Amino acid sequence: MKIEKPKGTRDFYPQDMAWQNYITDAWRRVSIRHGFEEVDGPIFEKLDLYKVKSGDGIVSELFSFRRENGTTDFALRPEFTPTLARMVADKANSLPKPVKWFTIPNLCRAERPQRGRLREFLQWNVDLLGLEGELADAETILVAVDFLRELGVTPEHVRVKISHRDVVRNILIKLGVAEENILDAFNLLDRRDKMEVEDFEKAAMKLGLDEHRVQRFQEACRSRYRTGSLGSLCKAIGMPEEDVKELQELDDKLHALGIAEWCEYDLGIVRGLAYYTGVVYEIHESSGAERALAGGGRYDNLINLFGGPKMPAVGFGMGDVVLSNLLRDKGLIPENVAPRPDVYVIAVSDAGSEKVLPLIADLRAKGLHARFSYKTTKNMGRLLKEAVGSKAKFACILDDAEATAQVKNLDTQEQVEVGIDEIAKYLHENL
Ligand code: HAM
C-alpha cells in the first residue's frame, strides 16, 4: 500500500538534511555571536493561545485537534511568538534583562502550498525583550543582516523595509478611516499584493475611503524612502517630524551599526499579525516578486496580555523556504554542504585488510570522521576514486607494511608514511 506524505510537507534525504543543517548552523552561529540564547517550547499548544492576539489570518490556518473524549482544543504551532510571550510572562521576574532569545522551531500552517509557502517549515526567531528604546529594534535587524551577509547576500539582493503602525494609522485616520476600522485596514494593506486592484479598491471603500482617497492611500503605500530621509517622508505625507520620532531614533541606530544601506522606509508594510504595536519590518528580495523572507516588529503589549508585566518586545521570524529560494536564485549555494570525512581508509592487500577495522575504531574513538570501503577489491585506483568521491580530506592506504600506512592528502596529493599508532595524531595535527 502506498501512502503519500501530506501535501505541503517535505522529506529530508541526506542531501536535503545537509542543506537544512547548513542554514540552521549559520542561524545558530550568528544568533550566539550577537548574544542571543537558544530556547524552545512545545510543538503544540492550547488553541486559545493563538486566538488571543495572533489575528484571524493565522487562526484560519491552524492545524487544530481535540483528543477523542477530550475537552481541550490544541493546535500545532503556526508561529513561536505566543509561546515565547507565555514563557517570558511565566518567569518575567526571575529572567535576567534584557531577554535575548532565539529559536528554530518547525511550524505548521494550513496554507495553500505554492512557491515559498508550505504547510510545515522552519522559522528562525530572534527576539529582544525588556530593553527600552529603538536600539532593540535595530539590534534584531542587525542579526538578520549579519546572517544574510555571512551567506553572501548583499544590499542589492534584498531590502529591509521598515514602517511604523502609528504612522500608517495616522495617515489612515487623516484619510477618513474610523478608529474601529484600523485593524481591518492594516489587514487589507497586508494582503494587497495578493489581491486584484479592483478588489482592493472595493475593500478600501468599505472602510470609508472614497476613490480619490484610495488613490492617495495607494500613493502613500507605494513610496519608498532611503534611511536618512525621514524629513522628505514627513513632507510627502504631511506629518510633523515629531510623529516619526521613533523611526528617527531607529534611523540613527541603523547608521551607528553600519546597516543603514540595507534598509528603507515603506509605509505599505504593516504586517498581518494583530499583536504588533509600533515599528514593523520585513525583508524582501529586491524585485519584490517573492513573499517576505522575514518579518517582525514590536509587540509591547503581548507579555502583559499573557499575565506578565508590561515589557517592551521586538523580534522577527525568517523562514527556511523563502531563504532557500533566494540563495538558489542568486547562485549562493556552496558546492558541498555535507560534512567532509576527515579520512577514508583503504586496504590494497590481504595483510592491509586485517588492519582496517582496528584502525577505523581507533580513529573514530579519537574523534575523527573516518570511513572505509565495504568493497572487497584491492584495486588501489578504484579505491582511491571511492575515497575522492566521498570528499574525504585524507586517504589512508594500508598495504603489506607491518607498522606503517601511507597517508595521502587528497586536496594537495601530498603523501607521507606514518606509523599506524600515530595516524590519529598526524591527522589531528594536519587537518
Ligand atoms: P510571519 O510574517 O507570519 O511572522 O512569518 C515570518 C516568515 O516565516 C515569513 O516571512 C516567511 O519567510 C516564513 N513563513 C511564514 N509562513 C510560511 C509558510 N507557510 N511557508 C513557508 N514559510 C513561511 C511571524 O511568524 C512572527 N511570529 C515573527 C515574529 C517573531 N515577530 C516577532 N517575533
Short mmCIF file of C-alpha atoms and ligand atoms in Angstrom, two decimals:
data_model
loop_
_atom_site.label_atom_id
_atom_site.label_comp_id
_atom_site.label_asym_id
_atom_site.label_seq_id
_atom_site.Cartn_x
_atom_site.Cartn_y
_atom_site.Cartn_z
CA MET A 1 0.00 0.00 0.00
CA LYS A 2 1.42 3.40 -0.94
CA ILE A 3 0.59 6.36 1.27
CA GLU A 4 1.70 9.79 0.10
CA LYS A 5 3.18 12.32 2.51
CA PRO A 6 0.77 15.13 3.45
CA LYS A 7 0.74 17.94 0.90
CA GLY A 8 2.94 20.91 1.65
CA THR A 9 5.39 18.83 3.74
CA ARG A 10 8.93 17.74 2.90
CA ASP A 11 11.05 14.61 3.29
CA PHE A 12 14.65 15.31 4.10
CA TYR A 13 17.02 12.90 2.33
CA PRO A 14 20.72 13.21 3.28
CA GLN A 15 21.43 15.99 0.73
CA ASP A 16 18.35 17.95 1.87
CA MET A 17 19.27 17.47 5.50
CA ALA A 18 22.84 18.65 4.84
CA TRP A 19 21.38 21.80 3.26
CA GLN A 20 18.97 22.30 6.16
CA ASN A 21 21.87 21.95 8.60
CA TYR A 22 23.94 24.46 6.64
CA ILE A 23 21.17 27.01 7.21
CA THR A 24 20.39 26.14 10.83
CA ASP A 25 24.11 26.03 11.78
CA ALA A 26 24.51 29.56 10.37
CA TRP A 27 21.33 30.77 12.16
CA ARG A 28 22.70 29.37 15.44
CA ARG A 29 26.25 30.68 14.95
CA VAL A 30 25.08 34.22 14.14
CA SER A 31 22.48 34.34 16.96
CA ILE A 32 25.05 33.27 19.52
CA ARG A 33 27.68 35.81 18.48
CA HIS A 34 25.06 38.56 18.85
CA GLY A 35 24.42 37.45 22.42
CA PHE A 36 21.13 35.55 21.96
CA GLU A 37 20.40 32.32 23.85
CA GLU A 38 18.54 29.36 22.37
CA VAL A 39 15.11 28.34 23.71
CA ASP A 40 12.29 26.08 22.58
CA GLY A 41 8.74 25.21 23.60
CA PRO A 42 6.11 22.56 22.84
CA ILE A 43 5.27 21.66 19.25
CA PHE A 44 1.57 22.04 20.10
CA GLU A 45 -0.20 24.50 22.37
CA LYS A 46 -3.71 25.12 23.63
CA LEU A 47 -5.70 26.60 20.78
CA ASP A 48 -6.64 29.64 22.89
CA LEU A 49 -3.02 30.82 22.91
CA TYR A 50 -3.34 31.74 19.24
CA LYS A 51 -6.87 33.08 19.50
CA VAL A 52 -5.86 35.83 21.93
CA LYS A 53 -3.82 38.07 19.66
CA SER A 54 -2.36 36.46 16.54
CA GLY A 55 -5.22 37.63 14.31
CA ASP A 56 -7.78 35.96 12.05
CA GLY A 57 -5.28 35.21 9.26
CA ILE A 58 -3.22 32.79 11.29
CA VAL A 59 -6.18 31.30 13.22
CA SER A 60 -7.83 30.30 9.93
CA GLU A 61 -4.67 28.36 9.00
CA LEU A 62 -4.33 26.33 12.18
CA PHE A 63 -3.97 22.57 12.30
CA SER A 64 -6.09 22.10 15.41
CA PHE A 65 -7.30 18.95 17.11
CA ARG A 66 -9.04 17.54 20.16
CA ARG A 67 -8.33 14.07 21.60
CA GLU A 68 -11.13 11.53 21.43
CA ASN A 69 -13.25 12.11 24.54
CA GLY A 70 -11.06 15.11 25.38
CA THR A 71 -12.34 18.57 26.19
CA THR A 72 -9.33 20.76 25.34
CA ASP A 73 -8.61 22.08 21.85
CA PHE A 74 -4.97 22.10 20.79
CA ALA A 75 -3.17 23.40 17.72
CA LEU A 76 0.19 22.64 16.12
CA ARG A 77 2.28 25.80 16.47
CA PRO A 78 1.88 28.13 13.47
CA GLU A 79 4.35 30.65 14.94
CA PHE A 80 6.53 30.90 18.05
CA THR A 81 5.77 34.41 19.34
CA PRO A 82 2.75 33.44 21.53
CA THR A 83 4.78 30.60 23.10
CA LEU A 84 7.67 32.96 23.74
CA ALA A 85 5.34 35.55 25.28
CA ARG A 86 3.81 32.86 27.51
CA MET A 87 7.28 31.66 28.59
CA VAL A 88 8.54 35.19 29.34
CA ALA A 89 5.31 36.12 31.20
CA ASP A 90 5.65 32.96 33.38
CA LYS A 91 9.16 33.80 34.59
CA ALA A 92 9.33 37.54 33.96
CA ASN A 93 10.59 38.38 37.46
CA SER A 94 13.45 35.91 37.53
CA LEU A 95 14.72 36.28 33.96
CA PRO A 96 17.86 38.41 33.53
CA LYS A 97 17.03 41.51 31.42
CA PRO A 98 17.15 42.20 28.63
CA VAL A 99 15.85 38.83 27.47
CA LYS A 100 17.67 37.93 24.24
CA TRP A 101 16.35 34.65 22.84
CA PHE A 102 16.47 32.78 19.57
CA THR A 103 14.78 29.58 18.47
CA ILE A 104 14.46 27.49 15.31
CA PRO A 105 11.04 25.77 15.52
CA ASN A 106 9.29 23.83 12.80
CA LEU A 107 5.88 25.45 12.30
CA CYS A 108 2.67 24.26 10.65
CA ARG A 109 0.19 26.40 8.76
CA ALA A 110 -2.62 25.02 6.61
CA GLU A 111 -1.78 27.36 3.73
CA ARG A 112 -2.29 26.51 0.09
CA PRO A 113 1.15 25.15 -0.88
CA GLN A 114 2.93 27.24 -3.51
CA ARG A 115 6.37 28.72 -4.15
CA GLY A 116 7.73 29.96 -0.82
CA ARG A 117 4.73 28.64 1.10
CA LEU A 118 4.48 25.18 2.67
CA ARG A 119 2.40 23.57 5.39
CA GLU A 120 5.46 22.77 7.50
CA PHE A 121 8.58 24.93 7.51
CA LEU A 122 11.41 26.06 9.75
CA GLN A 123 11.43 29.60 11.09
CA TRP A 124 14.35 31.29 12.80
CA ASN A 125 13.05 33.63 15.53
CA VAL A 126 15.19 36.32 17.16
CA ASP A 127 13.55 38.34 19.94
CA LEU A 128 14.77 41.01 22.35
CA LEU A 129 12.58 41.93 25.35
CA GLY A 130 12.83 44.26 28.33
CA LEU A 131 15.00 46.94 26.72
CA GLU A 132 13.52 50.42 26.22
CA GLY A 133 14.34 52.36 23.05
CA GLU A 134 14.98 51.71 19.40
CA LEU A 135 18.38 50.06 19.87
CA ALA A 136 16.39 46.85 20.46
CA ASP A 137 14.68 47.07 17.04
CA ALA A 138 17.99 47.93 15.38
CA GLU A 139 19.82 45.06 17.06
CA THR A 140 17.33 42.48 15.79
CA ILE A 141 17.67 43.91 12.26
CA LEU A 142 21.45 43.74 12.64
CA VAL A 143 21.30 40.00 13.43
CA ALA A 144 19.23 39.32 10.30
CA VAL A 145 21.51 41.43 8.09
CA ASP A 146 24.66 39.89 9.55
CA PHE A 147 23.31 36.41 8.82
CA LEU A 148 22.44 37.30 5.22
CA ARG A 149 25.85 38.94 4.72
CA GLU A 150 27.56 35.82 6.04
CA LEU A 151 25.85 33.71 3.39
CA GLY A 152 26.90 36.06 0.60
CA VAL A 153 23.71 38.14 0.29
CA THR A 154 24.28 41.85 -0.48
CA PRO A 155 22.14 45.02 -0.11
CA GLU A 156 21.49 44.75 -3.88
CA HIS A 157 19.80 41.37 -3.36
CA VAL A 158 17.42 42.31 -0.52
CA ARG A 159 15.80 45.30 1.20
CA VAL A 160 14.84 45.62 4.86
CA LYS A 161 11.55 47.51 4.60
CA ILE A 162 10.68 49.43 7.71
CA SER A 163 7.41 51.02 8.73
CA HIS A 164 5.55 52.08 11.87
CA ARG A 165 1.98 51.14 12.66
CA ASP A 166 1.24 54.51 14.35
CA VAL A 167 2.47 56.45 11.32
CA VAL A 168 0.30 54.35 8.99
CA ARG A 169 -2.61 54.65 11.45
CA ASN A 170 -2.28 58.48 11.38
CA ILE A 171 -2.32 58.52 7.58
CA LEU A 172 -5.39 56.28 7.53
CA ILE A 173 -7.24 58.37 10.11
CA LYS A 174 -6.43 61.56 8.22
CA LEU A 175 -7.85 59.96 5.10
CA GLY A 176 -11.06 59.22 6.93
CA VAL A 177 -10.77 55.64 8.21
CA ALA A 178 -12.56 55.29 11.55
CA GLU A 179 -10.50 54.14 14.57
CA GLU A 180 -12.55 50.92 14.87
CA ASN A 181 -11.68 50.01 11.27
CA ILE A 182 -7.92 50.49 11.62
CA LEU A 183 -7.08 46.82 12.23
CA ASP A 184 -9.16 45.83 9.18
CA ALA A 185 -7.31 48.48 7.17
CA PHE A 186 -3.95 47.02 8.33
CA ASN A 187 -5.08 43.56 7.27
CA LEU A 188 -6.20 44.90 3.91
CA LEU A 189 -2.84 46.60 3.41
CA ASP A 190 -1.02 43.43 4.37
CA ARG A 191 -2.95 41.42 1.77
CA ARG A 192 -2.91 44.00 -1.03
CA ASP A 193 -0.15 42.31 -3.08
CA LYS A 194 -2.23 39.13 -3.19
CA MET A 195 -5.38 40.99 -4.39
CA GLU A 196 -6.69 42.29 -7.70
CA VAL A 197 -6.61 46.14 -7.80
CA GLU A 198 -10.41 46.37 -8.10
CA ASP A 199 -10.96 44.09 -5.11
CA PHE A 200 -8.50 46.15 -3.09
CA GLU A 201 -10.26 49.39 -4.05
CA LYS A 202 -13.68 47.95 -3.23
CA ALA A 203 -12.49 46.78 0.20
CA ALA A 204 -10.82 50.17 0.85
CA MET A 205 -14.07 51.97 0.06
CA LYS A 206 -15.90 49.79 2.54
CA LEU A 207 -13.50 51.13 5.17
CA GLY A 208 -14.65 54.68 4.44
CA LEU A 209 -12.26 55.81 1.69
CA ASP A 210 -13.62 57.43 -1.47
CA GLU A 211 -11.96 56.88 -4.85
CA HIS A 212 -9.69 59.89 -4.56
CA ARG A 213 -8.57 58.89 -1.07
CA VAL A 214 -7.92 55.31 -2.12
CA GLN A 215 -5.53 56.79 -4.69
CA ARG A 216 -3.74 58.87 -2.06
CA PHE A 217 -3.65 55.90 0.24
CA GLN A 218 -2.08 53.77 -2.53
CA GLU A 219 0.48 56.51 -3.26
CA ALA A 220 1.48 56.75 0.40
CA CYS A 221 1.96 52.98 0.50
CA ARG A 222 3.96 52.85 -2.68
CA SER A 223 6.56 55.48 -1.81
CA ARG A 224 9.96 54.31 -0.66
CA TYR A 225 12.34 56.47 1.35
CA ARG A 226 16.00 55.87 1.95
CA THR A 227 17.31 55.85 5.50
CA GLY A 228 18.43 59.36 6.44
CA SER A 229 15.50 60.92 4.54
CA LEU A 230 12.69 60.87 7.09
CA GLY A 231 12.29 64.64 6.60
CA SER A 232 11.17 64.09 2.98
CA LEU A 233 8.85 61.30 4.09
CA CYS A 234 7.16 63.64 6.58
CA LYS A 235 6.78 66.35 3.94
CA ALA A 236 5.28 63.93 1.44
CA ILE A 237 2.66 62.62 3.85
CA GLY A 238 2.10 65.97 5.58
CA MET A 239 3.13 64.84 9.02
CA PRO A 240 5.20 66.70 11.65
CA GLU A 241 8.66 65.21 12.23
CA GLU A 242 7.66 64.77 15.88
CA ASP A 243 5.33 61.95 14.74
CA VAL A 244 8.18 59.88 13.35
CA LYS A 245 10.43 60.30 16.42
CA GLU A 246 10.79 56.56 16.95
CA LEU A 247 11.72 55.97 13.32
CA GLN A 248 14.31 58.76 13.61
CA GLU A 249 15.83 57.08 16.68
CA LEU A 250 15.90 53.79 14.81
CA ASP A 251 17.47 55.51 11.80
CA ASP A 252 20.31 56.81 14.00
CA LYS A 253 20.94 53.34 15.42
CA LEU A 254 20.92 51.71 11.98
CA HIS A 255 23.58 54.21 10.88
CA ALA A 256 25.62 53.61 14.03
CA LEU A 257 25.51 49.85 13.41
CA GLY A 258 26.55 50.34 9.76
CA ILE A 259 23.48 48.68 8.21
CA ALA A 260 21.51 51.73 7.00
CA GLU A 261 22.26 50.91 3.35
CA TRP A 262 20.30 47.62 3.70
CA CYS A 263 17.18 49.44 4.92
CA GLU A 264 14.47 51.73 3.56
CA TYR A 265 11.06 53.04 4.70
CA ASP A 266 7.99 51.55 3.09
CA LEU A 267 4.67 52.58 4.60
CA GLY A 268 2.94 49.76 2.74
CA ILE A 269 4.36 47.36 5.35
CA VAL A 270 2.00 46.86 8.31
CA ARG A 271 2.26 43.06 8.98
CA GLY A 272 -0.69 40.69 9.22
CA LEU A 273 -0.37 39.68 12.86
CA ALA A 274 -2.58 41.55 15.30
CA TYR A 275 -0.11 41.95 18.19
CA TYR A 276 2.34 44.41 16.58
CA THR A 277 2.34 47.82 18.24
CA GLY A 278 4.95 50.13 16.66
CA VAL A 279 7.92 49.63 14.35
CA VAL A 280 7.33 46.78 11.90
CA TYR A 281 9.68 45.47 9.23
CA GLU A 282 10.01 42.87 6.53
CA ILE A 283 12.94 41.67 4.46
CA HIS A 284 12.13 41.29 0.76
CA GLU A 285 14.02 40.17 -2.29
CA SER A 286 14.85 43.42 -4.17
CA SER A 287 12.49 42.87 -7.11
CA GLY A 288 9.66 42.39 -4.61
CA ALA A 289 8.41 39.39 -6.58
CA GLU A 290 8.66 36.88 -3.72
CA ARG A 291 6.83 36.71 -0.43
CA ALA A 292 8.76 38.20 2.51
CA LEU A 293 11.89 36.38 3.57
CA ALA A 294 11.45 37.61 7.14
CA GLY A 295 9.03 39.73 9.10
CA GLY A 296 8.81 41.18 12.55
CA GLY A 297 8.35 44.21 14.71
CA ARG A 298 7.37 45.50 18.14
CA TYR A 299 4.78 43.76 20.28
CA ASP A 300 4.93 45.77 23.50
CA ASN A 301 1.58 44.55 24.91
CA LEU A 302 1.81 40.79 24.47
CA ILE A 303 3.71 39.82 27.63
CA ASN A 304 1.27 41.85 29.69
CA LEU A 305 -1.66 40.27 27.89
CA PHE A 306 -0.37 36.81 28.87
CA GLY A 307 -0.25 37.73 32.55
CA GLY A 308 3.26 39.18 32.75
CA PRO A 309 4.42 42.75 33.41
CA LYS A 310 4.33 45.45 30.74
CA MET A 311 7.52 44.86 28.82
CA PRO A 312 8.90 46.21 25.54
CA ALA A 313 9.44 43.43 22.99
CA VAL A 314 10.66 43.21 19.40
CA GLY A 315 11.76 40.42 17.10
CA PHE A 316 11.43 38.72 13.73
CA GLY A 317 10.92 35.34 12.08
CA MET A 318 12.76 34.17 8.95
CA GLY A 319 11.58 31.11 7.01
CA ASP A 320 13.88 28.48 5.51
CA VAL A 321 11.77 28.01 2.36
CA VAL A 322 11.93 31.61 1.13
CA LEU A 323 15.56 31.85 2.20
CA SER A 324 16.50 28.73 0.18
CA ASN A 325 14.72 30.14 -2.90
CA LEU A 326 16.65 33.40 -2.55
CA LEU A 327 20.03 31.69 -2.14
CA ARG A 328 19.34 29.38 -5.09
CA ASP A 329 18.21 32.26 -7.33
CA LYS A 330 21.26 34.36 -6.50
CA GLY A 331 23.69 31.45 -7.02
CA LEU A 332 24.70 31.47 -3.35
CA ILE A 333 24.57 27.73 -2.71
CA PRO A 334 28.01 26.34 -1.83
CA GLU A 335 29.06 23.28 -3.82
CA ASN A 336 29.33 20.97 -0.86
CA VAL A 337 27.39 21.50 2.35
CA ALA A 338 27.62 17.93 3.73
CA PRO A 339 30.33 17.35 6.36
CA ARG A 340 33.55 16.09 4.68
CA PRO A 341 35.08 12.89 6.11
CA ASP A 342 38.47 13.52 7.68
CA VAL A 343 39.89 10.28 6.35
CA TYR A 344 38.97 7.37 4.09
CA VAL A 345 40.78 4.12 4.94
CA ILE A 346 41.53 1.69 2.11
CA ALA A 347 43.35 -1.65 2.07
CA VAL A 348 45.27 -2.73 -1.01
CA SER A 349 46.45 -6.16 0.24
CA ASP A 350 45.18 -9.02 2.43
CA ALA A 351 47.56 -8.03 5.22
CA GLY A 352 46.29 -4.47 4.91
CA SER A 353 42.63 -5.60 5.13
CA GLU A 354 43.19 -7.08 8.56
CA LYS A 355 44.24 -3.72 9.92
CA VAL A 356 41.22 -1.78 8.65
CA LEU A 357 38.70 -2.40 11.44
CA PRO A 358 41.03 -1.80 14.42
CA LEU A 359 42.31 1.38 12.75
CA ILE A 360 38.79 2.65 11.95
CA ALA A 361 37.68 2.01 15.56
CA ASP A 362 40.76 3.82 16.88
CA LEU A 363 40.33 6.86 14.59
CA ARG A 364 36.62 7.22 15.40
CA ALA A 365 37.28 6.83 19.15
CA LYS A 366 39.73 9.72 18.81
CA GLY A 367 37.06 11.97 17.34
CA LEU A 368 37.83 11.66 13.64
CA HIS A 369 35.19 11.29 10.93
CA ALA A 370 36.59 8.09 9.42
CA ARG A 371 35.10 5.98 6.65
CA PHE A 372 36.26 2.86 4.84
CA SER A 373 35.38 0.84 1.79
CA TYR A 374 32.91 -2.04 2.10
CA LYS A 375 34.17 -3.44 -1.22
CA THR A 376 36.48 -6.48 -1.36
CA THR A 377 38.59 -5.14 -4.24
CA LYS A 378 42.28 -4.42 -3.66
CA ASN A 379 42.47 -2.23 -6.75
CA MET A 380 44.18 0.94 -5.49
CA GLY A 381 42.87 3.08 -8.39
CA ARG A 382 39.24 2.15 -7.75
CA LEU A 383 39.55 2.53 -4.00
CA LEU A 384 41.20 5.94 -4.28
CA LYS A 385 38.41 7.00 -6.61
CA GLU A 386 35.92 5.97 -3.93
CA ALA A 387 37.88 7.97 -1.34
CA VAL A 388 37.85 11.07 -3.58
CA GLY A 389 34.13 10.54 -4.28
CA SER A 390 33.43 10.63 -0.55
CA LYS A 391 35.08 14.12 -0.44
CA ALA A 392 37.42 12.89 2.33
CA LYS A 393 40.33 15.18 3.14
CA PHE A 394 42.82 12.32 3.55
CA ALA A 395 43.13 8.73 2.32
CA CYS A 396 44.91 6.21 4.50
CA ILE A 397 46.34 3.34 2.44
CA LEU A 398 47.05 0.07 4.25
CA ASP A 399 49.40 -2.33 2.43
CA ASP A 400 51.80 -5.12 3.43
CA ALA A 401 53.94 -2.83 5.59
CA GLU A 402 53.51 -4.10 9.13
CA ALA A 403 53.52 -0.97 11.27
CA THR A 404 53.01 1.90 8.85
CA ALA A 405 50.49 3.26 6.34
CA GLN A 406 50.58 5.79 3.51
CA VAL A 407 48.58 8.90 4.35
CA LYS A 408 47.62 10.94 1.30
CA ASN A 409 46.23 14.47 1.39
CA LEU A 410 43.51 14.29 -1.26
CA ASP A 411 43.47 18.07 -1.79
CA THR A 412 47.23 18.52 -2.35
CA GLN A 413 48.13 14.91 -3.38
CA GLU A 414 50.99 15.02 -0.88
CA GLN A 415 51.74 11.54 0.55
CA VAL A 416 53.70 10.55 3.68
CA GLU A 417 54.40 7.33 5.55
CA VAL A 418 53.02 7.37 9.10
CA GLY A 419 53.24 4.77 11.92
CA ILE A 420 49.82 3.08 12.40
CA ASP A 421 49.65 4.17 16.02
CA GLU A 422 50.45 7.74 15.01
CA ILE A 423 47.79 8.20 12.31
CA ALA A 424 45.14 9.82 14.54
CA LYS A 425 47.73 12.23 15.93
CA TYR A 426 49.05 13.03 12.44
CA LEU A 427 45.54 13.74 11.15
CA HIS A 428 44.62 15.92 14.12
CA GLU A 429 47.77 17.95 13.51
CA ASN A 430 47.25 18.29 9.77
CA LEU A 431 43.50 18.70 9.31
P1 HAM B 1 5.30 35.81 9.73
O1 HAM B 1 5.37 37.01 8.85
O2 HAM B 1 4.00 35.11 9.83
O3 HAM B 1 5.79 36.28 11.17
O4 HAM B 1 6.40 34.78 9.24
C1 HAM B 1 7.75 35.16 9.12
C2 HAM B 1 8.40 34.41 7.96
O5 HAM B 1 8.16 32.99 8.06
C3 HAM B 1 7.85 34.77 6.58
O6 HAM B 1 8.44 35.95 6.10
C4 HAM B 1 8.24 33.55 5.76
O7 HAM B 1 9.61 33.58 5.37
C5 HAM B 1 8.08 32.42 6.76
N1 HAM B 1 6.78 31.75 6.57
C6 HAM B 1 5.58 32.09 7.09
N2 HAM B 1 4.61 31.25 6.66
C7 HAM B 1 5.21 30.35 5.85
C8 HAM B 1 4.78 29.20 5.09
N3 HAM B 1 3.52 28.80 5.11
N4 HAM B 1 5.69 28.52 4.38
C9 HAM B 1 7.00 28.90 4.37
N5 HAM B 1 7.47 29.94 5.07
C10 HAM B 1 6.61 30.66 5.79
C11 HAM B 1 5.71 35.52 12.30
O8 HAM B 1 5.51 34.33 12.29
C12 HAM B 1 6.05 36.27 13.58
N6 HAM B 1 5.68 35.40 14.72
C13 HAM B 1 7.53 36.62 13.60
C14 HAM B 1 7.97 37.34 14.83
C15 HAM B 1 8.87 36.91 15.75
N7 HAM B 1 7.54 38.54 15.20
C16 HAM B 1 8.15 38.85 16.35
N8 HAM B 1 8.98 37.85 16.67
#
